Structures are given as C-alpha cells and as structure tokens.
Amino acid sequence: MKEYADKSLLAVFAHPDDESFGCGGTLAKYAELGCRVHLVTATRGEAGEIAEGVRASKAGLAETREAELRCACAALGIAPPHLLGYIDGQLTIVHQGQAVARLVRLIRELRPQVVLSFGPDGVYGHYDHIAVHRWVTIAIKLAADSSCFPDGNVCQPHQVSKLYYTVLPEDYIDEMDKADGGAFVMMDGVPFPFVGWKREQITTWVDITAQLPAKLAAIRCHATQVGADTSDSLEELLEAAREPFVLAQSSVGEPGEIETDLFERV
Ligand SMILES: [Zn+2]
C-alpha cells in the first residue's frame, strides 16, 4: 500500500445514514490507511421514519439522528461530520447559491483529492440526494476557479482530482427484488425504485473485507433507521465485501482497467 498520509477524501451526502450503507467500508478503509476522511451531511434527517421498537420521538428526531451520525463517524474512524443544517426533505428549495458556496469553501479548506457523492440518479431518485449531486458537481468546478467567490479570500482555489458516485449495480437490485419483492423506497406515499448501474459502467470496486465490522457498527449506530434488532438482516446485507463506484470526473486520466483504489493515479 502506498502512503496515504498526504491524501484527503471528502464524502458529501444528504442524510445521516447515507454515508454508512453505500460507502461506509470505503470511508473506514481510507481512514485506517491514514488518509484524512471528512463527511458533509446536508440535513439532520428529521423527516425520517422511526423503526419499530426503537425508543425515539418525532419531535427530537433531528437531535437523535445527529447523535447517530456522530456515532457512525466514530465507528468508521473518520472526522466528526460537517453538518449543513438544512431541513430534511427541502434541499430542492434551499438557496442553491448559498449551499454551493458553502461546499466550495469546504473543498478549498479540506483540499480533498477525491470526492464521493450521489450520482444523478440519487440512488432511488430522492430529491434531496439529487440536489446534493448537483451542488457537488457545481462546487467542484467553482472550487478550482480562482475568479469565483473572491471575497473573504481565505481559501486558495483547489482542483479535486476525482469525483466518484456511490452506486448500486443492477444485479444487486434484481436480487433485492427477488428477496423482498420490491427494490424501492416509499416517499410521499409513492414507491421510488432503486436505480441500477450496469456492471460495465462501474469503474471501481473497493475491497472492504477488513472494514466489514466497522461498517456494520456504523450502520447499527443508525438505530432509528435500521431498528434495534438487526443482526440477521444486516449480516446478510454485508455479505458483499466490495463497494462499487463510478468515476464521474477525473483530472488525472481515465482508468485502463477496473480500479481497486480511489486514489489510483492521484
Ligand atoms: Zn439519504
């Protein structure tokens, strides 16, 4: 393994728990390798449901889910989250310019070579996820442009080397469909199907075998979402010991073959 002490990884997501399911193993892996790993979470997840059997109140859900997120970051061994504090479910109507400017500032401060976020599919079309995807795409471009946001010039422009989407392969969704009879998430009373990516579109697989316990611990932190007694279903979920990504933007060239490290060529 090469040296990661001079490397920085930034993940940007919408809700507490988005970081753990799709790419928790990868975040834990790079933290373990000595890379600085930061997470931005746009909301405190107060619009979420509360799983059966979990003692939590709707009124206090923002505080509860923030605590769950902090628990997950600790379990993954990454820095405490940078919370943007927007209202869950309303990211499409927040001031987009302000949200993008906050991300530009964070990118210039943290100077990540690699950024992870949602693809345009938002995993299952969640409008908060899609809003975050758009902010990140724009913020990466503006962060590198010295003519943007010149006021308060504490931050030097920064060029992110690679942007990755956390994605679901199509065959995972087929399996989910077979196992549970429905690969979708209910939103506003409507089932939103998970969006799959073809195997040949997936550029990168990160082996997280050694980080499965950390990923499992992080997922269990999100008790209001996964429930108190999760042992069976979670173990099953975690059989996959590799996490898939799509390299969406690169200033360091395209992979010749399937990548196994987000920092290849960086
Ligand atoms: Zn989410």
PDB file of N, CA and C in Angstrom, residues 16 43-48 57-69 83 86 88:
ATOM      1  N   PRO A  16     -28.144  11.669   7.579  1.00  0.00           N
ATOM      2  CA  PRO A  16     -27.441  10.691   8.414  1.00  0.00           C
ATOM      3  C   PRO A  16     -27.848   9.287   7.937  1.00  0.00           C
ATOM      4  N   THR A  43     -28.432  17.496   5.952  1.00  0.00           N
ATOM      5  CA  THR A  43     -29.581  17.624   6.871  1.00  0.00           C
ATOM      6  C   THR A  43     -29.335  16.765   8.107  1.00  0.00           C
ATOM      7  N   ARG A  44     -30.202  16.918   9.091  1.00  0.00           N
ATOM      8  CA  ARG A  44     -30.095  16.072  10.284  1.00  0.00           C
ATOM      9  C   ARG A  44     -31.104  14.917  10.232  1.00  0.00           C
ATOM     10  N   GLY A  45     -31.743  14.740   9.087  1.00  0.00           N
ATOM     11  CA  GLY A  45     -32.570  13.544   8.878  1.00  0.00           C
ATOM     12  C   GLY A  45     -33.868  13.518   9.655  1.00  0.00           C
ATOM     13  N   GLU A  46     -34.389  14.709  10.001  1.00  0.00           N
ATOM     14  CA  GLU A  46     -35.570  14.729  10.871  1.00  0.00           C
ATOM     15  C   GLU A  46     -36.862  14.288  10.185  1.00  0.00           C
ATOM     16  N   ALA A  47     -36.831  14.140   8.846  1.00  0.00           N
ATOM     17  CA  ALA A  47     -38.047  13.686   8.151  1.00  0.00           C
ATOM     18  C   ALA A  47     -38.139  12.165   8.086  1.00  0.00           C
ATOM     19  N   GLY A  48     -37.107  11.485   8.608  1.00  0.00           N
ATOM     20  CA  GLY A  48     -37.098  10.023   8.545  1.00  0.00           C
ATOM     21  C   GLY A  48     -38.170   9.392   9.413  1.00  0.00           C
ATOM     22  N   SER A  57     -38.494  10.001  19.709  1.00  0.00           N
ATOM     23  CA  SER A  57     -39.691  10.798  19.437  1.00  0.00           C
ATOM     24  C   SER A  57     -39.481  11.585  18.154  1.00  0.00           C
ATOM     25  N   LYS A  58     -40.569  11.794  17.454  1.00  0.00           N
ATOM     26  CA  LYS A  58     -40.525  12.568  16.207  1.00  0.00           C
ATOM     27  C   LYS A  58     -39.997  13.981  16.502  1.00  0.00           C
ATOM     28  N   ALA A  59     -40.414  14.532  17.647  1.00  0.00           N
ATOM     29  CA  ALA A  59     -40.020  15.912  17.978  1.00  0.00           C
ATOM     30  C   ALA A  59     -38.515  16.038  18.171  1.00  0.00           C
ATOM     31  N   GLY A  60     -37.907  14.981  18.699  1.00  0.00           N
ATOM     32  CA  GLY A  60     -36.473  15.061  18.977  1.00  0.00           C
ATOM     33  C   GLY A  60     -35.625  14.336  17.947  1.00  0.00           C
ATOM     34  N   LEU A  61     -36.233  14.046  16.771  1.00  0.00           N
ATOM     35  CA  LEU A  61     -35.546  13.169  15.817  1.00  0.00           C
ATOM     36  C   LEU A  61     -34.271  13.795  15.228  1.00  0.00           C
ATOM     37  N   ALA A  62     -34.265  15.105  15.046  1.00  0.00           N
ATOM     38  CA  ALA A  62     -33.054  15.740  14.496  1.00  0.00           C
ATOM     39  C   ALA A  62     -31.870  15.508  15.436  1.00  0.00           C
ATOM     40  N   GLU A  63     -32.093  15.708  16.730  1.00  0.00           N
ATOM     41  CA  GLU A  63     -31.017  15.520  17.711  1.00  0.00           C
ATOM     42  C   GLU A  63     -30.600  14.048  17.752  1.00  0.00           C
ATOM     43  N   THR A  64     -31.602  13.160  17.739  1.00  0.00           N
ATOM     44  CA  THR A  64     -31.303  11.728  17.809  1.00  0.00           C
ATOM     45  C   THR A  64     -30.473  11.299  16.606  1.00  0.00           C
ATOM     46  N   ARG A  65     -30.890  11.754  15.427  1.00  0.00           N
ATOM     47  CA  ARG A  65     -30.183  11.301  14.220  1.00  0.00           C
ATOM     48  C   ARG A  65     -28.807  11.955  14.102  1.00  0.00           C
ATOM     49  N   GLU A  66     -28.673  13.159  14.619  1.00  0.00           N
ATOM     50  CA  GLU A  66     -27.335  13.757  14.629  1.00  0.00           C
ATOM     51  C   GLU A  66     -26.412  12.924  15.529  1.00  0.00           C
ATOM     52  N   ALA A  67     -26.940  12.497  16.666  1.00  0.00           N
ATOM     53  CA  ALA A  67     -26.135  11.658  17.576  1.00  0.00           C
ATOM     54  C   ALA A  67     -25.786  10.331  16.902  1.00  0.00           C
ATOM     55  N   GLU A  68     -26.748   9.768  16.148  1.00  0.00           N
ATOM     56  CA  GLU A  68     -26.486   8.516  15.431  1.00  0.00           C
ATOM     57  C   GLU A  68     -25.388   8.715  14.383  1.00  0.00           C
ATOM     58  N   LEU A  69     -25.432   9.868  13.716  1.00  0.00           N
ATOM     59  CA  LEU A  69     -24.419  10.162  12.695  1.00  0.00           C
ATOM     60  C   LEU A  69     -23.033  10.296  13.335  1.00  0.00           C
ATOM     61  N   LEU A  83     -21.994  19.445   9.429  1.00  0.00           N
ATOM     62  CA  LEU A  83     -23.439  19.474   9.192  1.00  0.00           C
ATOM     63  C   LEU A  83     -23.840  20.812   8.576  1.00  0.00           C
ATOM     64  N   TYR A  86     -29.496  21.938   6.898  1.00  0.00           N
ATOM     65  CA  TYR A  86     -30.709  22.211   6.120  1.00  0.00           C
ATOM     66  C   TYR A  86     -31.832  21.265   6.560  1.00  0.00           C
ATOM     67  N   ASP A  88     -34.519  18.499   6.331  1.00  0.00           N
ATOM     68  CA  ASP A  88     -34.682  17.227   5.628  1.00  0.00           C
ATOM     69  C   ASP A  88     -35.912  17.299   4.722  1.00  0.00           C
TER      70      ASP A  88
END
